[in-house]
Amino acid sequence: MMPDHVKKYAIVNTSATFSKFNAKEALDAALILASYEMPVALYFIGDGVYQTQSQQNAESIGAKDFIATFKALGFYDIEDIYISADCLSQRQLSTEFAFGDAKLVSNTEFANALKQADVILTF
């Protein structure tokens, strides 16, 4: 029996790419939820904006490169991707993202988009 209301999930990324396992765990959670056809949106704020950068070299620090997995988001119908423009600017990072169709938004727009979620998972 299907529920009347399918919950919308927000995965909020607050950690830099290779500083902890949080970034990989957030991506895994998003893909798992989406594989069960749950609506998932990704959010990048704070140091999480480092995950959005296309020019990353995991091998140089001996880490496993999972950034290429972001390119699979479209196959999982994960299309709502929000990146804090303020955080990107504060860190002087590029708008060349590791994945396509991300929305660069102000912190106010970011908060408004996040209000659409029923469940918020922060990594």
Backbone as XML, in Angstrom:
<?xml version="1.0"?>
<chain id="A" units="angstrom">
  <residue number="1" name="MET">
    <atom name="N" x="0.836" y="-1.180" z="0.000"/>
    <atom name="CA" x="0.000" y="0.000" z="0.000"/>
    <atom name="C" x="0.886" y="1.250" z="0.000"/>
  </residue>
  <residue number="2" name="MET">
    <atom name="N" x="0.648" y="2.143" z="-0.936"/>
    <atom name="CA" x="1.434" y="3.372" z="-1.056"/>
    <atom name="C" x="0.892" y="4.436" z="-0.104"/>
  </residue>
  <residue number="3" name="PRO">
    <atom name="N" x="1.779" y="5.173" z="0.532"/>
    <atom name="CA" x="1.315" y="6.264" z="1.387"/>
    <atom name="C" x="0.727" y="7.387" z="0.542"/>
  </residue>
  <residue number="4" name="ASP">
    <atom name="N" x="-0.175" y="8.162" z="1.154"/>
    <atom name="CA" x="-0.793" y="9.280" z="0.444"/>
    <atom name="C" x="0.223" y="10.371" z="0.122"/>
  </residue>
  <residue number="5" name="HIS">
    <atom name="N" x="1.184" y="10.509" z="1.004"/>
    <atom name="CA" x="2.180" y="11.564" z="0.840"/>
    <atom name="C" x="3.578" y="10.948" z="0.851"/>
  </residue>
  <residue number="6" name="VAL">
    <atom name="N" x="4.289" y="11.095" z="-0.245"/>
    <atom name="CA" x="5.671" y="10.625" z="-0.308"/>
    <atom name="C" x="6.558" y="11.734" z="0.256"/>
  </residue>
  <residue number="7" name="LYS">
    <atom name="N" x="7.368" y="11.395" z="1.236"/>
    <atom name="CA" x="8.225" y="12.393" z="1.871"/>
    <atom name="C" x="9.330" y="12.850" z="0.925"/>
  </residue>
  <residue number="8" name="LYS">
    <atom name="N" x="9.608" y="14.146" z="0.989"/>
    <atom name="CA" x="10.700" y="14.738" z="0.211"/>
    <atom name="C" x="11.922" y="14.832" z="1.111"/>
  </residue>
  <residue number="9" name="TYR">
    <atom name="N" x="13.052" y="14.351" z="0.605"/>
    <atom name="CA" x="14.287" y="14.314" z="1.377"/>
    <atom name="C" x="15.254" y="15.396" z="0.918"/>
  </residue>
  <residue number="10" name="ALA">
    <atom name="N" x="15.891" y="16.025" z="1.889"/>
    <atom name="CA" x="16.957" y="16.992" z="1.621"/>
    <atom name="C" x="18.239" y="16.442" z="2.223"/>
  </residue>
  <residue number="11" name="ILE">
    <atom name="N" x="19.257" y="16.364" z="1.409"/>
    <atom name="CA" x="20.582" y="15.957" z="1.872"/>
    <atom name="C" x="21.429" y="17.228" z="1.891"/>
  </residue>
  <residue number="12" name="VAL">
    <atom name="N" x="21.798" y="17.677" z="3.087"/>
    <atom name="CA" x="22.548" y="18.920" z="3.243"/>
    <atom name="C" x="24.017" y="18.587" z="3.483"/>
  </residue>
  <residue number="13" name="ASN">
    <atom name="N" x="24.848" y="19.042" z="2.583"/>
    <atom name="CA" x="26.293" y="18.789" z="2.641"/>
    <atom name="C" x="26.995" y="19.995" z="3.246"/>
  </residue>
  <residue number="14" name="THR">
    <atom name="N" x="27.643" y="19.782" z="4.404"/>
    <atom name="CA" x="28.321" y="20.877" z="5.100"/>
    <atom name="C" x="29.819" y="20.625" z="5.270"/>
  </residue>
  <residue number="15" name="SER">
    <atom name="N" x="30.292" y="19.469" z="4.825"/>
    <atom name="CA" x="31.699" y="19.095" z="5.018"/>
    <atom name="C" x="32.468" y="19.147" z="3.705"/>
  </residue>
  <residue number="16" name="ALA">
    <atom name="N" x="33.729" y="19.513" z="3.803"/>
    <atom name="CA" x="34.596" y="19.513" z="2.622"/>
    <atom name="C" x="34.736" y="18.090" z="2.084"/>
  </residue>
  <residue number="17" name="THR">
    <atom name="N" x="35.071" y="17.982" z="0.840"/>
    <atom name="CA" x="35.076" y="16.714" z="0.116"/>
    <atom name="C" x="35.801" y="15.584" z="0.822"/>
  </residue>
  <residue number="18" name="PHE">
    <atom name="N" x="37.046" y="15.778" z="1.160"/>
    <atom name="CA" x="37.841" y="14.675" z="1.693"/>
    <atom name="C" x="38.219" y="14.856" z="3.160"/>
  </residue>
  <residue number="19" name="SER">
    <atom name="N" x="37.559" y="15.781" z="3.871"/>
    <atom name="CA" x="37.920" y="16.025" z="5.265"/>
    <atom name="C" x="37.372" y="14.950" z="6.200"/>
  </residue>
  <residue number="20" name="LYS">
    <atom name="N" x="36.267" y="14.363" z="5.837"/>
    <atom name="CA" x="35.624" y="13.318" z="6.644"/>
    <atom name="C" x="34.957" y="12.359" z="5.663"/>
  </residue>
  <residue number="21" name="PHE">
    <atom name="N" x="34.280" y="11.371" z="6.209"/>
    <atom name="CA" x="33.510" y="10.465" z="5.355"/>
    <atom name="C" x="32.132" y="11.038" z="5.049"/>
  </residue>
  <residue number="22" name="ASN">
    <atom name="N" x="31.801" y="12.184" z="5.635"/>
    <atom name="CA" x="30.463" y="12.755" z="5.481"/>
    <atom name="C" x="30.062" y="12.970" z="4.027"/>
  </residue>
  <residue number="23" name="ALA">
    <atom name="N" x="30.965" y="13.458" z="3.217"/>
    <atom name="CA" x="30.640" y="13.752" z="1.823"/>
    <atom name="C" x="30.238" y="12.485" z="1.076"/>
  </residue>
  <residue number="24" name="LYS">
    <atom name="N" x="31.002" y="11.431" z="1.236"/>
    <atom name="CA" x="30.697" y="10.155" z="0.574"/>
    <atom name="C" x="29.403" y="9.571" z="1.122"/>
  </residue>
  <residue number="25" name="GLU">
    <atom name="N" x="29.204" y="9.643" z="2.445"/>
    <atom name="CA" x="27.992" y="9.106" z="3.055"/>
    <atom name="C" x="26.753" y="9.872" z="2.599"/>
  </residue>
  <residue number="26" name="ALA">
    <atom name="N" x="26.874" y="11.179" z="2.428"/>
    <atom name="CA" x="25.759" y="11.984" z="1.941"/>
    <atom name="C" x="25.380" y="11.574" z="0.522"/>
  </residue>
  <residue number="27" name="LEU">
    <atom name="N" x="26.381" y="11.397" z="-0.323"/>
    <atom name="CA" x="26.127" y="10.973" z="-1.697"/>
    <atom name="C" x="25.499" y="9.582" z="-1.724"/>
  </residue>
  <residue number="28" name="ASP">
    <atom name="N" x="26.023" y="8.670" z="-0.918"/>
    <atom name="CA" x="25.453" y="7.317" z="-0.845"/>
    <atom name="C" x="23.998" y="7.357" z="-0.393"/>
  </residue>
  <residue number="29" name="ALA">
    <atom name="N" x="23.703" y="8.169" z="0.623"/>
    <atom name="CA" x="22.329" y="8.279" z="1.128"/>
    <atom name="C" x="21.396" y="8.795" z="0.038"/>
  </residue>
  <residue number="30" name="ALA">
    <atom name="N" x="21.846" y="9.804" z="-0.695"/>
    <atom name="CA" x="21.028" y="10.365" z="-1.773"/>
    <atom name="C" x="20.730" y="9.321" z="-2.844"/>
  </residue>
  <residue number="31" name="LEU">
    <atom name="N" x="21.746" y="8.565" z="-3.243"/>
    <atom name="CA" x="21.558" y="7.556" z="-4.290"/>
    <atom name="C" x="20.671" y="6.410" z="-3.818"/>
  </residue>
  <residue number="32" name="ILE">
    <atom name="N" x="20.814" y="6.018" z="-2.560"/>
    <atom name="CA" x="19.971" y="4.941" z="-2.024"/>
    <atom name="C" x="18.517" y="5.385" z="-1.976"/>
  </residue>
  <residue number="33" name="LEU">
    <atom name="N" x="18.257" y="6.569" z="-1.443"/>
    <atom name="CA" x="16.879" y="7.072" z="-1.381"/>
    <atom name="C" x="16.281" y="7.188" z="-2.779"/>
  </residue>
  <residue number="34" name="ALA">
    <atom name="N" x="17.053" y="7.734" z="-3.698"/>
    <atom name="CA" x="16.565" y="7.908" z="-5.067"/>
    <atom name="C" x="16.321" y="6.570" z="-5.750"/>
  </residue>
  <residue number="35" name="SER">
    <atom name="N" x="17.102" y="5.553" z="-5.411"/>
    <atom name="CA" x="16.901" y="4.235" z="-6.031"/>
    <atom name="C" x="15.567" y="3.623" z="-5.604"/>
  </residue>
  <residue number="36" name="TYR">
    <atom name="N" x="15.022" y="4.096" z="-4.485"/>
    <atom name="CA" x="13.689" y="3.676" z="-4.038"/>
    <atom name="C" x="12.626" y="4.678" z="-4.476"/>
  </residue>
  <residue number="37" name="GLU">
    <atom name="N" x="12.979" y="5.512" z="-5.440"/>
    <atom name="CA" x="12.093" y="6.502" z="-6.039"/>
    <atom name="C" x="11.566" y="7.527" z="-5.046"/>
  </residue>
  <residue number="38" name="MET">
    <atom name="N" x="12.389" y="7.837" z="-4.057"/>
    <atom name="CA" x="12.064" y="8.899" z="-3.117"/>
    <atom name="C" x="12.571" y="10.219" z="-3.697"/>
  </residue>
  <residue number="39" name="PRO">
    <atom name="N" x="11.790" y="11.289" z="-3.595"/>
    <atom name="CA" x="12.268" y="12.586" z="-4.079"/>
    <atom name="C" x="13.423" y="13.088" z="-3.209"/>
  </residue>
  <residue number="40" name="VAL">
    <atom name="N" x="14.542" y="13.386" z="-3.842"/>
    <atom name="CA" x="15.746" y="13.810" z="-3.126"/>
    <atom name="C" x="16.279" y="15.097" z="-3.753"/>
  </residue>
  <residue number="41" name="ALA">
    <atom name="N" x="16.657" y="16.030" z="-2.881"/>
    <atom name="CA" x="17.338" y="17.248" z="-3.318"/>
    <atom name="C" x="18.657" y="17.333" z="-2.565"/>
  </residue>
  <residue number="42" name="LEU">
    <atom name="N" x="19.673" y="17.829" z="-3.236"/>
    <atom name="CA" x="20.991" y="18.003" z="-2.617"/>
    <atom name="C" x="21.246" y="19.483" z="-2.366"/>
  </residue>
  <residue number="43" name="TYR">
    <atom name="N" x="21.830" y="19.763" z="-1.212"/>
    <atom name="CA" x="22.141" y="21.128" z="-0.805"/>
    <atom name="C" x="23.601" y="21.190" z="-0.379"/>
  </residue>
  <residue number="44" name="PHE">
    <atom name="N" x="24.297" y="22.234" z="-0.811"/>
    <atom name="CA" x="25.707" y="22.414" z="-0.465"/>
    <atom name="C" x="25.878" y="23.790" z="0.164"/>
  </residue>
  <residue number="45" name="ILE">
    <atom name="N" x="26.348" y="23.799" z="1.413"/>
    <atom name="CA" x="26.525" y="25.050" z="2.152"/>
    <atom name="C" x="27.756" y="24.917" z="3.045"/>
  </residue>
  <residue number="46" name="GLY">
    <atom name="N" x="28.308" y="26.049" z="3.464"/>
    <atom name="CA" x="29.517" y="26.001" z="4.290"/>
    <atom name="C" x="30.638" y="25.330" z="3.506"/>
  </residue>
  <residue number="47" name="ASP">
    <atom name="N" x="31.435" y="24.525" z="4.203"/>
    <atom name="CA" x="32.529" y="23.819" z="3.526"/>
    <atom name="C" x="32.024" y="22.766" z="2.540"/>
  </residue>
  <residue number="48" name="GLY">
    <atom name="N" x="30.741" y="22.465" z="2.572"/>
    <atom name="CA" x="30.159" y="21.519" z="1.620"/>
    <atom name="C" x="30.286" y="21.970" z="0.176"/>
  </residue>
  <residue number="49" name="VAL">
    <atom name="N" x="30.453" y="23.282" z="-0.037"/>
    <atom name="CA" x="30.590" y="23.773" z="-1.413"/>
    <atom name="C" x="31.865" y="23.266" z="-2.080"/>
  </residue>
  <residue number="50" name="TYR">
    <atom name="N" x="32.849" y="22.845" z="-1.283"/>
    <atom name="CA" x="34.064" y="22.273" z="-1.879"/>
    <atom name="C" x="33.736" y="21.013" z="-2.684"/>
  </residue>
  <residue number="51" name="GLN">
    <atom name="N" x="32.691" y="20.294" z="-2.301"/>
    <atom name="CA" x="32.307" y="19.069" z="-3.006"/>
    <atom name="C" x="31.847" y="19.344" z="-4.431"/>
  </residue>
  <residue number="52" name="THR">
    <atom name="N" x="31.444" y="20.559" z="-4.709"/>
    <atom name="CA" x="30.895" y="20.891" z="-6.023"/>
    <atom name="C" x="31.962" y="21.146" z="-7.081"/>
  </residue>
  <residue number="53" name="GLN">
    <atom name="N" x="33.195" y="21.270" z="-6.666"/>
    <atom name="CA" x="34.265" y="21.684" z="-7.574"/>
    <atom name="C" x="34.706" y="20.562" z="-8.510"/>
  </residue>
  <residue number="54" name="SER">
    <atom name="N" x="34.854" y="20.915" z="-9.779"/>
    <atom name="CA" x="35.203" y="19.903" z="-10.784"/>
    <atom name="C" x="36.684" y="19.533" z="-10.757"/>
  </residue>
  <residue number="55" name="GLN">
    <atom name="N" x="37.533" y="20.435" z="-10.337"/>
    <atom name="CA" x="38.979" y="20.185" z="-10.355"/>
    <atom name="C" x="39.470" y="19.698" z="-8.991"/>
  </residue>
  <residue number="56" name="GLN">
    <atom name="N" x="39.240" y="18.421" z="-8.692"/>
    <atom name="CA" x="39.700" y="17.839" z="-7.436"/>
    <atom name="C" x="40.554" y="16.621" z="-7.745"/>
  </residue>
  <residue number="57" name="ASN">
    <atom name="N" x="41.588" y="16.417" z="-6.953"/>
    <atom name="CA" x="42.496" y="15.301" z="-7.180"/>
    <atom name="C" x="42.626" y="14.481" z="-5.901"/>
  </residue>
  <residue number="58" name="ALA">
    <atom name="N" x="41.806" y="13.456" z="-5.778"/>
    <atom name="CA" x="41.797" y="12.609" z="-4.584"/>
    <atom name="C" x="43.100" y="11.845" z="-4.426"/>
  </residue>
  <residue number="59" name="GLU">
    <atom name="N" x="43.676" y="11.436" z="-5.533"/>
    <atom name="CA" x="44.907" y="10.636" z="-5.486"/>
    <atom name="C" x="46.057" y="11.383" z="-4.819"/>
  </residue>
  <residue number="60" name="SER">
    <atom name="N" x="46.079" y="12.695" z="-4.969"/>
    <atom name="CA" x="47.184" y="13.475" z="-4.407"/>
    <atom name="C" x="47.217" y="13.428" z="-2.881"/>
  </residue>
  <residue number="61" name="ILE">
    <atom name="N" x="46.083" y="13.097" z="-2.260"/>
    <atom name="CA" x="46.046" y="12.976" z="-0.796"/>
    <atom name="C" x="45.764" y="11.542" z="-0.358"/>
  </residue>
  <residue number="62" name="GLY">
    <atom name="N" x="45.819" y="10.619" z="-1.304"/>
    <atom name="CA" x="45.624" y="9.207" z="-0.986"/>
    <atom name="C" x="44.192" y="8.839" z="-0.649"/>
  </residue>
  <residue number="63" name="ALA">
    <atom name="N" x="43.235" y="9.608" z="-1.159"/>
    <atom name="CA" x="41.821" y="9.335" z="-0.895"/>
    <atom name="C" x="41.181" y="8.667" z="-2.109"/>
  </residue>
  <residue number="64" name="LYS">
    <atom name="N" x="40.076" y="7.988" z="-1.865"/>
    <atom name="CA" x="39.328" y="7.366" z="-2.952"/>
    <atom name="C" x="38.473" y="8.437" z="-3.630"/>
  </residue>
  <residue number="65" name="ASP">
    <atom name="N" x="38.527" y="8.480" z="-4.945"/>
    <atom name="CA" x="37.788" y="9.488" z="-5.705"/>
    <atom name="C" x="36.353" y="9.033" z="-5.933"/>
  </residue>
  <residue number="66" name="PHE">
    <atom name="N" x="35.423" y="9.710" z="-5.275"/>
    <atom name="CA" x="34.009" y="9.401" z="-5.472"/>
    <atom name="C" x="33.289" y="10.538" z="-6.196"/>
  </residue>
  <residue number="67" name="ILE">
    <atom name="N" x="34.003" y="11.610" z="-6.492"/>
    <atom name="CA" x="33.405" y="12.787" z="-7.109"/>
    <atom name="C" x="32.785" y="12.458" z="-8.468"/>
  </residue>
  <residue number="68" name="ALA">
    <atom name="N" x="33.373" y="11.543" z="-9.205"/>
    <atom name="CA" x="32.822" y="11.162" z="-10.511"/>
    <atom name="C" x="31.410" y="10.601" z="-10.378"/>
  </residue>
  <residue number="69" name="THR">
    <atom name="N" x="31.081" y="10.066" z="-9.210"/>
    <atom name="CA" x="29.744" y="9.509" z="-8.973"/>
    <atom name="C" x="28.672" y="10.586" z="-9.072"/>
  </residue>
  <residue number="70" name="PHE">
    <atom name="N" x="29.032" y="11.839" z="-8.831"/>
    <atom name="CA" x="28.060" y="12.927" z="-8.947"/>
    <atom name="C" x="27.462" y="12.990" z="-10.350"/>
  </residue>
  <residue number="71" name="LYS">
    <atom name="N" x="28.222" y="12.546" z="-11.338"/>
    <atom name="CA" x="27.716" y="12.570" z="-12.714"/>
    <atom name="C" x="26.541" y="11.620" z="-12.910"/>
  </residue>
  <residue number="72" name="ALA">
    <atom name="N" x="26.343" y="10.681" z="-11.989"/>
    <atom name="CA" x="25.244" y="9.719" z="-12.080"/>
    <atom name="C" x="23.939" y="10.254" z="-11.497"/>
  </residue>
  <residue number="73" name="LEU">
    <atom name="N" x="23.953" y="11.438" z="-10.921"/>
    <atom name="CA" x="22.752" y="11.960" z="-10.266"/>
    <atom name="C" x="21.544" y="11.985" z="-11.194"/>
  </residue>
  <residue number="74" name="GLY">
    <atom name="N" x="21.758" y="12.355" z="-12.441"/>
    <atom name="CA" x="20.663" y="12.401" z="-13.409"/>
    <atom name="C" x="20.011" y="11.052" z="-13.642"/>
  </residue>
  <residue number="75" name="PHE">
    <atom name="N" x="20.801" y="9.983" z="-13.605"/>
    <atom name="CA" x="20.257" y="8.634" z="-13.783"/>
    <atom name="C" x="19.333" y="8.249" z="-12.635"/>
  </residue>
  <residue number="76" name="TYR">
    <atom name="N" x="19.531" y="8.880" z="-11.489"/>
    <atom name="CA" x="18.713" y="8.612" z="-10.307"/>
    <atom name="C" x="17.605" y="9.650" z="-10.145"/>
  </residue>
  <residue number="77" name="ASP">
    <atom name="N" x="17.417" y="10.484" z="-11.148"/>
    <atom name="CA" x="16.419" y="11.557" z="-11.125"/>
    <atom name="C" x="16.633" y="12.550" z="-9.991"/>
  </residue>
  <residue number="78" name="ILE">
    <atom name="N" x="17.872" y="12.749" z="-9.601"/>
    <atom name="CA" x="18.193" y="13.786" z="-8.617"/>
    <atom name="C" x="18.543" y="15.035" z="-9.410"/>
  </residue>
  <residue number="79" name="GLU">
    <atom name="N" x="17.581" y="15.926" z="-9.499"/>
    <atom name="CA" x="17.737" y="17.103" z="-10.346"/>
    <atom name="C" x="17.758" y="18.408" z="-9.565"/>
  </residue>
  <residue number="80" name="ASP">
    <atom name="N" x="17.294" y="18.377" z="-8.319"/>
    <atom name="CA" x="17.274" y="19.585" z="-7.500"/>
    <atom name="C" x="18.564" y="19.657" z="-6.690"/>
  </residue>
  <residue number="81" name="ILE">
    <atom name="N" x="19.474" y="20.498" z="-7.148"/>
    <atom name="CA" x="20.780" y="20.654" z="-6.513"/>
    <atom name="C" x="20.987" y="22.147" z="-6.264"/>
  </residue>
  <residue number="82" name="TYR">
    <atom name="N" x="21.154" y="22.494" z="-4.996"/>
    <atom name="CA" x="21.278" y="23.890" z="-4.597"/>
    <atom name="C" x="22.655" y="24.140" z="-3.989"/>
  </residue>
  <residue number="83" name="ILE">
    <atom name="N" x="23.308" y="25.188" z="-4.451"/>
    <atom name="CA" x="24.634" y="25.553" z="-3.954"/>
    <atom name="C" x="24.572" y="26.990" z="-3.446"/>
  </residue>
  <residue number="84" name="SER">
    <atom name="N" x="25.047" y="27.201" z="-2.235"/>
    <atom name="CA" x="25.063" y="28.543" z="-1.657"/>
    <atom name="C" x="26.083" y="29.413" z="-2.388"/>
  </residue>
  <residue number="85" name="ALA">
    <atom name="N" x="25.578" y="30.423" z="-3.079"/>
    <atom name="CA" x="26.458" y="31.360" z="-3.792"/>
    <atom name="C" x="27.320" y="32.133" z="-2.802"/>
  </residue>
  <residue number="86" name="ASP">
    <atom name="N" x="26.747" y="32.450" z="-1.644"/>
    <atom name="CA" x="27.490" y="33.199" z="-0.630"/>
    <atom name="C" x="28.693" y="32.398" z="-0.138"/>
  </residue>
  <residue number="87" name="CYS">
    <atom name="N" x="28.486" y="31.113" z="0.146"/>
    <atom name="CA" x="29.578" y="30.260" z="0.636"/>
    <atom name="C" x="30.630" y="30.038" z="-0.446"/>
  </residue>
  <residue number="88" name="LEU">
    <atom name="N" x="30.184" y="29.899" z="-1.684"/>
    <atom name="CA" x="31.107" y="29.723" z="-2.806"/>
    <atom name="C" x="31.990" y="30.969" z="-2.947"/>
  </residue>
  <residue number="89" name="SER">
    <atom name="N" x="31.366" y="32.135" z="-2.855"/>
    <atom name="CA" x="32.084" y="33.400" z="-2.981"/>
    <atom name="C" x="33.056" y="33.613" z="-1.817"/>
  </residue>
  <residue number="90" name="GLN">
    <atom name="N" x="32.622" y="33.311" z="-0.598"/>
    <atom name="CA" x="33.490" y="33.471" z="0.578"/>
    <atom name="C" x="34.767" y="32.651" z="0.449"/>
  </residue>
  <residue number="91" name="ARG">
    <atom name="N" x="34.668" y="31.495" z="-0.202"/>
    <atom name="CA" x="35.821" y="30.602" z="-0.353"/>
    <atom name="C" x="36.539" y="30.813" z="-1.682"/>
  </residue>
  <residue number="92" name="GLN">
    <atom name="N" x="36.069" y="31.786" z="-2.461"/>
    <atom name="CA" x="36.644" y="32.128" z="-3.764"/>
    <atom name="C" x="36.757" y="30.899" z="-4.664"/>
  </residue>
  <residue number="93" name="LEU">
    <atom name="N" x="35.658" y="30.138" z="-4.743"/>
    <atom name="CA" x="35.635" y="28.920" z="-5.551"/>
    <atom name="C" x="34.981" y="29.165" z="-6.896"/>
  </residue>
  <residue number="94" name="SER">
    <atom name="N" x="35.251" y="28.284" z="-7.808"/>
    <atom name="CA" x="34.770" y="28.358" z="-9.184"/>
    <atom name="C" x="33.301" y="27.946" z="-9.289"/>
  </residue>
  <residue number="95" name="THR">
    <atom name="N" x="32.655" y="28.428" z="-10.340"/>
    <atom name="CA" x="31.300" y="27.967" z="-10.647"/>
    <atom name="C" x="31.332" y="26.840" z="-11.680"/>
  </residue>
  <residue number="96" name="GLU">
    <atom name="N" x="32.513" y="26.262" z="-11.911"/>
    <atom name="CA" x="32.628" y="25.059" z="-12.746"/>
    <atom name="C" x="32.399" y="23.867" z="-11.830"/>
  </residue>
  <residue number="97" name="PHE">
    <atom name="N" x="31.188" y="23.325" z="-11.901"/>
    <atom name="CA" x="30.793" y="22.278" z="-10.968"/>
    <atom name="C" x="31.083" y="20.882" z="-11.500"/>
  </residue>
  <residue number="98" name="ALA">
    <atom name="N" x="31.214" y="19.937" z="-10.592"/>
    <atom name="CA" x="31.502" y="18.540" z="-10.928"/>
    <atom name="C" x="30.275" y="17.851" z="-11.516"/>
  </residue>
  <residue number="99" name="PHE">
    <atom name="N" x="29.149" y="18.516" z="-11.502"/>
    <atom name="CA" x="27.899" y="17.959" z="-12.025"/>
    <atom name="C" x="27.110" y="19.101" z="-12.647"/>
  </residue>
  <residue number="100" name="GLY">
    <atom name="N" x="26.200" y="18.766" z="-13.522"/>
    <atom name="CA" x="25.452" y="19.790" z="-14.239"/>
    <atom name="C" x="24.184" y="20.228" z="-13.543"/>
  </residue>
  <residue number="101" name="ASP">
    <atom name="N" x="23.629" y="21.291" z="-14.036"/>
    <atom name="CA" x="22.312" y="21.781" z="-13.640"/>
    <atom name="C" x="22.135" y="22.086" z="-12.162"/>
  </residue>
  <residue number="102" name="ALA">
    <atom name="N" x="23.175" y="22.511" z="-11.501"/>
    <atom name="CA" x="23.043" y="22.949" z="-10.113"/>
    <atom name="C" x="22.526" y="24.383" z="-10.105"/>
  </residue>
  <residue number="103" name="LYS">
    <atom name="N" x="21.777" y="24.709" z="-9.071"/>
    <atom name="CA" x="21.243" y="26.060" z="-8.925"/>
    <atom name="C" x="22.101" y="26.817" z="-7.916"/>
  </residue>
  <residue number="104" name="LEU">
    <atom name="N" x="22.701" y="27.891" z="-8.357"/>
    <atom name="CA" x="23.493" y="28.757" z="-7.492"/>
    <atom name="C" x="22.525" y="29.761" z="-6.877"/>
  </residue>
  <residue number="105" name="VAL">
    <atom name="N" x="22.345" y="29.712" z="-5.549"/>
    <atom name="CA" x="21.309" y="30.513" z="-4.903"/>
    <atom name="C" x="21.862" y="31.290" z="-3.705"/>
  </residue>
  <residue number="106" name="SER">
    <atom name="N" x="21.150" y="32.364" z="-3.360"/>
    <atom name="CA" x="21.497" y="33.134" z="-2.162"/>
    <atom name="C" x="21.119" y="32.300" z="-0.934"/>
  </residue>
  <residue number="107" name="ASN">
    <atom name="N" x="21.604" y="32.703" z="0.228"/>
    <atom name="CA" x="21.266" y="31.962" z="1.445"/>
    <atom name="C" x="19.768" y="32.004" z="1.734"/>
  </residue>
  <residue number="108" name="THR">
    <atom name="N" x="19.096" y="33.093" z="1.371"/>
    <atom name="CA" x="17.644" y="33.188" z="1.553"/>
    <atom name="C" x="16.935" y="32.190" z="0.648"/>
  </residue>
  <residue number="109" name="GLU">
    <atom name="N" x="17.330" y="32.141" z="-0.624"/>
    <atom name="CA" x="16.737" y="31.177" z="-1.562"/>
    <atom name="C" x="17.042" y="29.748" z="-1.123"/>
  </residue>
  <residue number="110" name="PHE">
    <atom name="N" x="18.231" y="29.546" z="-0.601"/>
    <atom name="CA" x="18.654" y="28.238" z="-0.101"/>
    <atom name="C" x="17.705" y="27.790" z="1.013"/>
  </residue>
  <residue number="111" name="ALA">
    <atom name="N" x="17.474" y="28.675" z="1.975"/>
    <atom name="CA" x="16.591" y="28.365" z="3.107"/>
    <atom name="C" x="15.164" y="28.108" z="2.637"/>
  </residue>
  <residue number="112" name="ASN">
    <atom name="N" x="14.682" y="28.900" z="1.688"/>
    <atom name="CA" x="13.326" y="28.704" z="1.168"/>
    <atom name="C" x="13.189" y="27.361" z="0.456"/>
  </residue>
  <residue number="113" name="ALA">
    <atom name="N" x="14.192" y="26.980" z="-0.309"/>
    <atom name="CA" x="14.160" y="25.683" z="-1.001"/>
    <atom name="C" x="14.180" y="24.546" z="0.013"/>
  </residue>
  <residue number="114" name="LEU">
    <atom name="N" x="14.958" y="24.709" z="1.060"/>
    <atom name="CA" x="15.080" y="23.676" z="2.092"/>
    <atom name="C" x="13.761" y="23.460" z="2.838"/>
  </residue>
  <residue number="115" name="LYS">
    <atom name="N" x="12.941" y="24.487" z="2.915"/>
    <atom name="CA" x="11.636" y="24.381" z="3.589"/>
    <atom name="C" x="10.695" y="23.407" z="2.879"/>
  </residue>
  <residue number="116" name="GLN">
    <atom name="N" x="10.987" y="23.069" z="1.633"/>
    <atom name="CA" x="10.137" y="22.155" z="0.869"/>
    <atom name="C" x="10.312" y="20.707" z="1.307"/>
  </residue>
  <residue number="117" name="ALA">
    <atom name="N" x="11.369" y="20.430" z="2.048"/>
    <atom name="CA" x="11.682" y="19.052" z="2.452"/>
    <atom name="C" x="10.881" y="18.645" z="3.682"/>
  </residue>
  <residue number="118" name="ASP">
    <atom name="N" x="10.514" y="17.364" z="3.703"/>
    <atom name="CA" x="9.871" y="16.778" z="4.883"/>
    <atom name="C" x="10.918" y="16.216" z="5.837"/>
  </residue>
  <residue number="119" name="VAL">
    <atom name="N" x="12.010" y="15.717" z="5.273"/>
    <atom name="CA" x="13.085" y="15.112" z="6.055"/>
    <atom name="C" x="14.400" y="15.762" z="5.630"/>
  </residue>
  <residue number="120" name="ILE">
    <atom name="N" x="15.167" y="16.243" z="6.617"/>
    <atom name="CA" x="16.453" y="16.880" z="6.332"/>
    <atom name="C" x="17.557" y="16.061" z="6.983"/>
  </residue>
  <residue number="121" name="LEU">
    <atom name="N" x="18.489" y="15.590" z="6.160"/>
    <atom name="CA" x="19.646" y="14.834" z="6.645"/>
    <atom name="C" x="20.882" y="15.689" z="6.409"/>
  </residue>
  <residue number="122" name="THR">
    <atom name="N" x="21.593" y="16.007" z="7.478"/>
    <atom name="CA" x="22.758" y="16.881" z="7.378"/>
    <atom name="C" x="24.036" y="16.080" z="7.578"/>
  </residue>
  <residue number="123" name="PHE">
    <atom name="N" x="24.960" y="16.262" z="6.661"/>
    <atom name="CA" x="26.248" y="15.560" z="6.706"/>
    <atom name="C" x="27.372" y="16.573" z="6.744"/>
  </residue>
</chain>
